[in-house]
C-alpha cells in the first residue's frame, strides 16, 4: 500500500476504534452512531479504492467481497435482516458459504455492530455444550485472550437457558449497551450477521 493511502486512512479508523472501545456510553447517542457508521464506511471505501488503484495485491483482493457481502476490517460480512433462531441463522449463513460472525477485535466488533444498528444480532458464539464455556461456530473456545465485549452483568445465563450470544443494538434495555454482547435463549429470534472466513 502506498504510504499516502495509509496516512489518509489509519488515523480516522484508529479514532473510531478508540471511541468504540473507550466510550461505550457514547453508543447510545443516535446521531453519533449514524456518524460513526458513515465515517467508517467512508474510511474503508477510501482505503479499498487506494489499494485497488495501486494494485495492492492480496490486500486489494481482500477488499473485494461476493455480492451481498460488505468488506470491513479485513473480512466480508452480510446482514441477514430476517428474524431467525440461532440455529436457523447459522444454517442460512452456511447456505451462502459463510458462518455467523465472530468478532475477534474491537475493529471487527464495530463492523458487526454498525450493521442494522437498532437490532440485536446473532453472533457465532454459544455455550450450549458446557455452561460458561463459550465457543465459536466451530467449537473452538474463546480463551482468555480472545476478544470479548460482554455487557455489564453478562453473560448471566438467565433462567438457566441462555446459551447463544447476540450483539446488542440500540433497542436494548438501558443497562445493556449498543455494541456489547449478551447471552440469550437460542430459540429467540434475531437478525444476524454472516462472515466469510
Ligand atoms: Ca449459558
Ligand atoms: Ca443474558
XYZ file of C-alpha atoms and ligand atoms in Angstrom:
199
model
C 0.000 0.000 0.000
C 1.397 3.441 -0.832
C 2.280 5.445 2.244
C -0.173 8.181 1.344
C -3.079 5.741 1.447
C -2.162 4.524 4.915
C -1.691 8.035 6.234
C -5.098 9.054 4.948
C -6.979 6.057 6.285
C -5.460 4.891 9.516
C -5.828 7.946 11.790
C -9.560 8.180 11.108
C -10.126 4.494 11.709
C -7.973 4.469 14.852
C -10.011 7.295 16.308
C -13.218 5.397 15.685
C -11.841 2.260 17.276
C -10.963 4.300 20.338
C -14.493 5.619 20.512
C -15.790 2.083 20.214
C -13.586 0.726 22.945
C -13.297 3.635 25.353
C -16.616 5.419 25.172
C -19.315 2.781 25.385
C -21.934 5.239 26.641
C -21.456 7.331 23.520
C -23.008 4.481 21.592
C -26.390 5.440 22.983
C -26.392 8.710 21.016
C -28.229 8.070 17.769
C -26.569 10.921 15.934
C -23.080 9.780 16.864
C -23.945 6.222 15.919
C -25.064 7.307 12.480
C -21.947 9.463 12.154
C -19.757 6.502 13.099
C -21.447 4.322 10.526
C -20.959 6.851 7.762
C -17.365 7.668 8.629
C -16.361 4.015 8.998
C -17.869 3.205 5.632
C -16.218 6.190 4.015
C -12.814 5.425 5.552
C -12.961 1.796 4.461
C -14.109 2.667 0.971
C -11.241 5.147 0.577
C -8.814 2.538 1.881
C -10.045 -0.098 -0.544
C -10.072 2.254 -3.521
C -6.486 3.253 -2.779
C -5.412 -0.368 -2.655
C -7.183 -1.214 -5.884
C -5.735 1.770 -7.742
C -2.235 0.934 -6.558
C -2.569 -2.723 -7.489
C -2.335 -3.677 -3.831
C -2.182 -7.420 -4.490
C -3.636 -9.639 -1.779
C -4.819 -6.653 0.279
C -6.816 -5.281 -2.636
C -8.264 -8.734 -3.223
C -9.385 -8.815 0.407
C -11.356 -5.621 -0.194
C -13.480 -7.474 -2.723
C -16.442 -9.368 -1.312
C -19.034 -11.568 -3.052
C -22.329 -9.951 -3.969
C -24.323 -9.030 -0.888
C -21.299 -9.051 1.420
C -19.582 -5.925 2.662
C -15.848 -5.595 3.355
C -14.839 -4.303 6.771
C -11.632 -4.671 8.806
C -10.330 -7.481 6.655
C -13.463 -9.614 6.402
C -16.642 -9.851 4.348
C -19.919 -9.526 6.269
C -23.534 -9.920 5.267
C -26.530 -8.782 7.284
C -29.456 -11.197 7.466
C -32.414 -8.978 8.270
C -34.887 -11.826 8.761
C -35.576 -12.733 12.401
C -34.452 -16.327 12.987
C -33.420 -18.623 15.803
C -29.681 -19.070 16.300
C -29.727 -22.443 14.515
C -31.728 -21.059 11.594
C -29.405 -18.071 11.272
C -26.277 -20.263 11.179
C -27.893 -22.614 8.637
C -28.771 -19.629 6.468
C -25.148 -18.401 6.587
C -23.887 -21.871 5.652
C -26.100 -21.811 2.570
C -24.041 -18.883 1.292
C -20.714 -20.493 2.259
C -20.245 -18.484 5.441
C -20.880 -18.721 9.187
C -22.288 -16.443 11.850
C -19.813 -13.652 12.595
C -17.295 -13.986 15.430
C -15.639 -10.621 16.156
C -12.008 -11.096 17.162
C -11.057 -7.448 17.695
C -12.665 -4.098 18.503
C -12.496 -3.220 14.835
C -14.369 -6.357 13.812
C -16.912 -5.861 16.605
C -17.582 -2.349 15.345
C -18.034 -3.679 11.819
C -20.765 -6.055 13.030
C -22.350 -3.521 15.383
C -22.960 -0.887 12.725
C -24.961 -3.278 10.539
C -28.692 -2.766 11.320
C -27.635 -0.783 14.346
C -31.040 -0.743 16.059
C -31.485 -4.517 16.239
C -29.748 -7.150 18.303
C -27.983 -9.628 16.026
C -26.817 -13.213 16.499
C -23.102 -13.912 16.618
C -21.496 -17.297 16.024
C -20.799 -17.892 19.726
C -22.525 -20.237 22.199
C -22.111 -22.214 25.437
C -24.677 -24.925 24.655
C -22.427 -27.869 25.451
C -20.623 -26.695 28.568
C -22.227 -23.946 30.600
C -19.954 -20.927 30.785
C -17.513 -22.218 28.162
C -18.200 -20.051 25.133
C -17.068 -21.434 21.802
C -17.277 -20.241 18.212
C -19.347 -21.934 15.498
C -16.540 -24.460 15.016
C -16.429 -25.366 18.695
C -13.186 -23.513 19.404
C -13.214 -21.993 22.920
C -12.962 -18.239 23.292
C -9.923 -18.415 25.522
C -8.893 -15.708 27.970
C -7.028 -13.740 25.337
C -9.856 -13.839 22.819
C -11.589 -10.513 22.287
C -14.841 -10.264 24.253
C -17.327 -7.433 24.661
C -19.774 -8.577 27.333
C -22.291 -6.026 28.546
C -22.228 -5.342 32.268
C -23.609 -8.328 34.180
C -23.433 -10.621 31.146
C -23.295 -13.460 30.422
C -25.888 -14.313 33.098
C -27.488 -17.490 31.694
C -30.854 -16.072 32.768
C -33.349 -18.760 33.844
C -30.577 -21.293 33.102
C -31.461 -21.184 29.417
C -29.303 -18.563 27.683
C -26.645 -20.257 25.571
C -26.321 -18.135 22.405
C -24.653 -14.762 22.025
C -26.080 -11.621 20.460
C -24.504 -8.225 19.822
C -26.766 -5.502 21.130
C -28.499 -2.837 19.088
C -29.857 0.479 20.252
C -33.266 -1.052 21.094
C -31.689 -2.854 24.023
C -32.824 -2.068 27.542
C -30.874 0.728 29.159
C -28.475 -1.342 31.282
C -27.263 -3.064 28.126
C -25.127 -1.066 25.745
C -25.051 -0.932 21.979
C -22.227 -2.999 20.533
C -21.810 -5.097 23.677
C -22.582 -8.820 23.932
C -25.388 -10.637 25.763
C -26.176 -14.331 26.124
C -29.745 -15.118 25.140
C -32.093 -18.042 24.615
C -31.058 -19.742 21.358
C -34.658 -20.221 20.233
C -35.405 -16.478 20.371
C -35.465 -14.702 17.024
C -32.923 -12.106 15.874
C -31.433 -10.721 12.697
C -27.859 -11.939 12.267
C -24.563 -11.269 10.538
C -22.729 -13.833 8.374
C -18.970 -13.674 7.932
C -16.727 -15.218 5.305
C -13.538 -16.717 6.704
Ca -25.391 -20.426 29.069
Ca -28.158 -12.728 29.211
